[in-house]
PDB file of C-alpha atoms in Angstrom:
ATOM      1  CA  MET H 176       0.000   0.000   0.000  1.00  0.00           C
ATOM      2  CA  SER H 177       1.230   3.495  -0.758  1.00  0.00           C
ATOM      3  CA  TYR H 178       2.136   5.984   1.920  1.00  0.00           C
ATOM      4  CA  TYR H 179      -0.792   8.122   0.766  1.00  0.00           C
ATOM      5  CA  GLY H 180      -3.289   5.256   1.076  1.00  0.00           C
ATOM      6  CA  SER H 181      -1.998   4.450   4.535  1.00  0.00           C
ATOM      7  CA  LEU H 182      -2.128   8.102   5.577  1.00  0.00           C
ATOM      8  CA  ALA H 183      -5.678   8.465   4.226  1.00  0.00           C
ATOM      9  CA  PHE H 184      -6.740   5.340   6.150  1.00  0.00           C
ATOM     10  CA  ASN H 185      -5.200   6.544   9.398  1.00  0.00           C
ATOM     11  CA  LEU H 186      -6.785   9.967   9.009  1.00  0.00           C
ATOM     12  CA  ARG H 187     -10.165   8.307   8.412  1.00  0.00           C
ATOM     13  CA  LEU H 188      -9.666   6.297  11.605  1.00  0.00           C
ATOM     14  CA  ARG H 189      -9.313   9.655  13.340  1.00  0.00           C
ATOM     15  CA  ARG H 190     -12.550  10.754  11.625  1.00  0.00           C
ATOM     16  CA  VAL H 191     -10.843  13.589   9.758  1.00  0.00           C
ATOM     17  CA  PRO H 192     -13.231  14.992   7.090  1.00  0.00           C
ATOM     18  CA  GLU H 193     -12.513  14.023   3.459  1.00  0.00           C
ATOM     19  CA  PRO H 194     -11.722  17.588   2.285  1.00  0.00           C
ATOM     20  CA  LYS H 195      -9.081  17.865   5.035  1.00  0.00           C
ATOM     21  CA  ILE H 196      -7.661  14.450   4.047  1.00  0.00           C
ATOM     22  CA  VAL H 197      -7.251  15.665   0.455  1.00  0.00           C
ATOM     23  CA  GLU H 198      -5.572  18.845   1.728  1.00  0.00           C
ATOM     24  CA  VAL H 199      -3.145  16.887   3.942  1.00  0.00           C
ATOM     25  CA  LEU H 200      -2.258  14.456   1.148  1.00  0.00           C
ATOM     26  CA  ARG H 201      -1.593  17.325  -1.261  1.00  0.00           C
ATOM     27  CA  GLU H 202       0.607  19.090   1.292  1.00  0.00           C
ATOM     28  CA  VAL H 203       2.587  15.923   1.977  1.00  0.00           C
ATOM     29  CA  ARG H 204       3.092  15.336  -1.750  1.00  0.00           C
ATOM     30  CA  ALA H 205       4.134  18.943  -2.403  1.00  0.00           C
ATOM     31  CA  LEU H 206       6.585  19.073   0.504  1.00  0.00           C
ATOM     32  CA  SER H 207       8.040  15.674  -0.442  1.00  0.00           C
ATOM     33  CA  GLN H 208       8.533  16.775  -4.037  1.00  0.00           C
ATOM     34  CA  GLU H 209      10.211  20.011  -2.885  1.00  0.00           C
ATOM     35  CA  SER H 210      12.610  18.196  -0.576  1.00  0.00           C
ATOM     36  CA  GLY H 211      13.213  15.247  -2.894  1.00  0.00           C
ATOM     37  CA  GLN H 212      12.572  12.840  -0.024  1.00  0.00           C
ATOM     38  CA  GLU H 213      10.059  10.047   0.188  1.00  0.00           C
ATOM     39  CA  PRO H 214       7.034  10.978   2.371  1.00  0.00           C
ATOM     40  CA  GLU H 215       7.919   8.391   5.021  1.00  0.00           C
ATOM     41  CA  GLN H 216      11.455   9.757   5.307  1.00  0.00           C
ATOM     42  CA  GLN H 217      10.194  13.287   5.743  1.00  0.00           C
ATOM     43  CA  PHE H 218       7.047  12.756   7.851  1.00  0.00           C
ATOM     44  CA  GLY H 219       7.631   9.381   9.492  1.00  0.00           C
ATOM     45  CA  PRO H 220       5.183   6.467   9.482  1.00  0.00           C
ATOM     46  CA  ALA H 221       1.711   7.381   8.212  1.00  0.00           C
ATOM     47  CA  ALA H 222       0.020   6.272  11.433  1.00  0.00           C
ATOM     48  CA  THR H 223       2.323   8.459  13.525  1.00  0.00           C
ATOM     49  CA  TYR H 224       1.915  11.472  11.252  1.00  0.00           C
ATOM     50  CA  ALA H 225      -1.889  11.099  11.269  1.00  0.00           C
ATOM     51  CA  GLU H 226      -1.878  11.386  15.069  1.00  0.00           C
ATOM     52  CA  LYS H 227      -0.811  15.020  14.710  1.00  0.00           C
ATOM     53  CA  PHE H 228      -4.249  15.946  13.376  1.00  0.00           C
ATOM     54  CA  PRO H 229      -7.220  16.562  15.673  1.00  0.00           C
ATOM     55  CA  LYS H 230      -9.921  13.918  15.799  1.00  0.00           C
ATOM     56  CA  GLY H 231     -13.080  14.666  13.869  1.00  0.00           C
ATOM     57  CA  THR H 232     -16.643  13.661  14.616  1.00  0.00           C
ATOM     58  CA  VAL H 233     -17.925  11.948  11.470  1.00  0.00           C
ATOM     59  CA  ARG H 234     -17.014   8.414  10.410  1.00  0.00           C
ATOM     60  CA  SER H 235     -16.240   7.713   6.757  1.00  0.00           C
ATOM     61  CA  LEU H 236     -19.130   6.732   4.481  1.00  0.00           C
ATOM     62  CA  PRO H 237     -17.954   3.101   4.086  1.00  0.00           C
ATOM     63  CA  THR H 238     -17.729   2.751   7.865  1.00  0.00           C
ATOM     64  CA  ARG H 239     -21.188   4.261   8.346  1.00  0.00           C
ATOM     65  CA  LEU H 240     -22.611   1.848   5.768  1.00  0.00           C
ATOM     66  CA  ALA H 241     -20.962  -1.118   7.507  1.00  0.00           C
ATOM     67  CA  ILE H 242     -22.386  -0.004  10.858  1.00  0.00           C
ATOM     68  CA  GLY H 243     -25.840   0.423   9.272  1.00  0.00           C
ATOM     69  CA  CYS H 244     -25.672  -3.076   7.798  1.00  0.00           C
ATOM     70  CA  LEU H 245     -24.657  -4.428  11.187  1.00  0.00           C
ATOM     71  CA  ALA H 246     -27.625  -2.727  12.866  1.00  0.00           C
ATOM     72  CA  ILE H 247     -29.995  -4.243  10.301  1.00  0.00           C
ATOM     73  CA  ALA H 248     -28.390  -7.672  10.736  1.00  0.00           C
ATOM     74  CA  ILE H 249     -28.795  -7.436  14.512  1.00  0.00           C
ATOM     75  CA  ALA H 250     -32.479  -6.493  14.118  1.00  0.00           C
ATOM     76  CA  ILE H 251     -33.163  -9.398  11.754  1.00  0.00           C
ATOM     77  CA  THR H 252     -31.278 -11.775  14.066  1.00  0.00           C
ATOM     78  CA  ALA H 253     -33.433 -10.568  16.974  1.00  0.00           C
ATOM     79  CA  VAL H 254     -36.605 -11.289  14.956  1.00  0.00           C
ATOM     80  CA  ASP H 255     -35.216 -14.727  14.100  1.00  0.00           C
ATOM     81  CA  PHE H 256     -34.483 -15.386  17.777  1.00  0.00           C
ATOM     82  CA  ILE H 257     -37.988 -14.318  18.820  1.00  0.00           C
ATOM     83  CA  LEU H 258     -39.556 -16.543  16.158  1.00  0.00           C
ATOM     84  CA  THR H 259     -37.389 -19.452  17.248  1.00  0.00           C
ATOM     85  CA  MET H 260     -38.352 -19.008  20.911  1.00  0.00           C
ATOM     86  CA  THR H 261     -42.086 -18.373  20.400  1.00  0.00           C
ATOM     87  CA  ARG H 262     -43.002 -20.445  17.337  1.00  0.00           C
ATOM     88  CA  GLU H 263     -40.102 -22.871  17.176  1.00  0.00           C
ATOM     89  CA  THR H 264     -39.362 -21.756  13.648  1.00  0.00           C
ATOM     90  CA  HIS H 265     -36.707 -19.529  12.172  1.00  0.00           C
ATOM     91  CA  LEU H 266     -36.176 -17.318   9.146  1.00  0.00           C
ATOM     92  CA  GLN H 267     -34.662 -19.109   6.175  1.00  0.00           C
ATOM     93  CA  VAL H 268     -33.342 -18.378   2.717  1.00  0.00           C
ATOM     94  CA  GLY H 269     -34.038 -21.639   0.962  1.00  0.00           C
ATOM     95  CA  SER H 270     -32.697 -24.239   3.376  1.00  0.00           C
ATOM     96  CA  VAL H 271     -30.150 -21.892   5.007  1.00  0.00           C
ATOM     97  CA  ARG H 272     -30.911 -19.921   8.158  1.00  0.00           C
ATOM     98  CA  VAL H 273     -30.975 -16.176   7.625  1.00  0.00           C
ATOM     99  CA  ILE H 274     -28.401 -15.530  10.344  1.00  0.00           C
ATOM    100  CA  PHE H 275     -25.770 -17.429   8.353  1.00  0.00           C
ATOM    101  CA  VAL H 276     -26.582 -15.434   5.216  1.00  0.00           C
ATOM    102  CA  LEU H 277     -26.390 -12.208   7.244  1.00  0.00           C
ATOM    103  CA  LEU H 278     -23.050 -13.230   8.684  1.00  0.00           C
ATOM    104  CA  ALA H 279     -21.612 -13.806   5.214  1.00  0.00           C
ATOM    105  CA  ILE H 280     -22.992 -10.487   3.961  1.00  0.00           C
ATOM    106  CA  GLN H 281     -21.631  -8.647   6.999  1.00  0.00           C
ATOM    107  CA  VAL H 282     -18.147 -10.085   6.483  1.00  0.00           C
ATOM    108  CA  VAL H 283     -18.183  -8.909   2.849  1.00  0.00           C
ATOM    109  CA  VAL H 284     -19.445  -5.436   3.839  1.00  0.00           C
ATOM    110  CA  VAL H 285     -16.776  -5.008   6.515  1.00  0.00           C
ATOM    111  CA  ILE H 286     -14.000  -6.111   4.146  1.00  0.00           C
ATOM    112  CA  ALA H 287     -15.327  -3.729   1.472  1.00  0.00           C
ATOM    113  CA  ALA H 288     -15.421  -0.867   4.009  1.00  0.00           C
ATOM    114  CA  ILE H 289     -11.829  -1.534   5.062  1.00  0.00           C
ATOM    115  CA  ILE H 290     -10.677  -1.606   1.438  1.00  0.00           C
ATOM    116  CA  ALA H 291     -12.620   1.583   0.655  1.00  0.00           C
ATOM    117  CA  ASP H 292     -11.136   3.373   3.668  1.00  0.00           C
ATOM    118  CA  HIS H 293      -7.605   2.557   2.431  1.00  0.00           C
ATOM    119  CA  ARG H 294      -8.140   4.257  -0.916  1.00  0.00           C
ATOM    120  CA  VAL H 295      -6.791   7.695  -1.668  1.00  0.00           C
ATOM    121  CA  PRO H 296      -9.558  10.234  -2.339  1.00  0.00           C
ATOM    122  CA  PRO H 297     -10.380  10.613  -6.051  1.00  0.00           C
ATOM    123  CA  GLU H 298      -9.671  14.358  -5.850  1.00  0.00           C
ATOM    124  CA  PHE H 299      -6.107  13.598  -4.778  1.00  0.00           C
ATOM    125  CA  SER H 300      -5.571  10.964  -7.503  1.00  0.00           C
ATOM    126  CA  THR H 301      -6.795  13.292 -10.235  1.00  0.00           C
ATOM    127  CA  ALA H 302      -4.596  16.116  -8.998  1.00  0.00           C
ATOM    128  CA  SER H 303      -1.518  13.900  -8.884  1.00  0.00           C
ATOM    129  CA  GLU H 304      -2.016  12.861 -12.493  1.00  0.00           C
ATOM    130  CA  ALA H 305      -2.336  16.475 -13.547  1.00  0.00           C
ATOM    131  CA  THR H 306       1.058  17.368 -12.024  1.00  0.00           C
ATOM    132  CA  ARG H 307       2.942  14.617 -13.865  1.00  0.00           C
TER     133      ARG H 307
END
């Protein structure tokens, strides 16, 4: 993974807003190009450098979607549990219990959110191509 992807991920963990992430990545790139050093040489590890920025309040969109999917999965699992306890039946998709389908979907959503949070913002990618 690139230094920029790692830095973007660590800034998202700190809930830094996307416009600020783009600004930080552009500054790091510009200062690295001026000095002729690699970003990690100049700023240190991405995780350490990200700690210098104040924590924000809003989670990234992929993380919010993963949390929303988890909340829905928990609600459906609760309905399944109630049906199992009261009617001795459970929700199924074909011959498979719904909770197993939800588990598989949740794993995919979480992995997708992690991958999406590691990406560099499109605004940064486009700008870097323009400077080449």
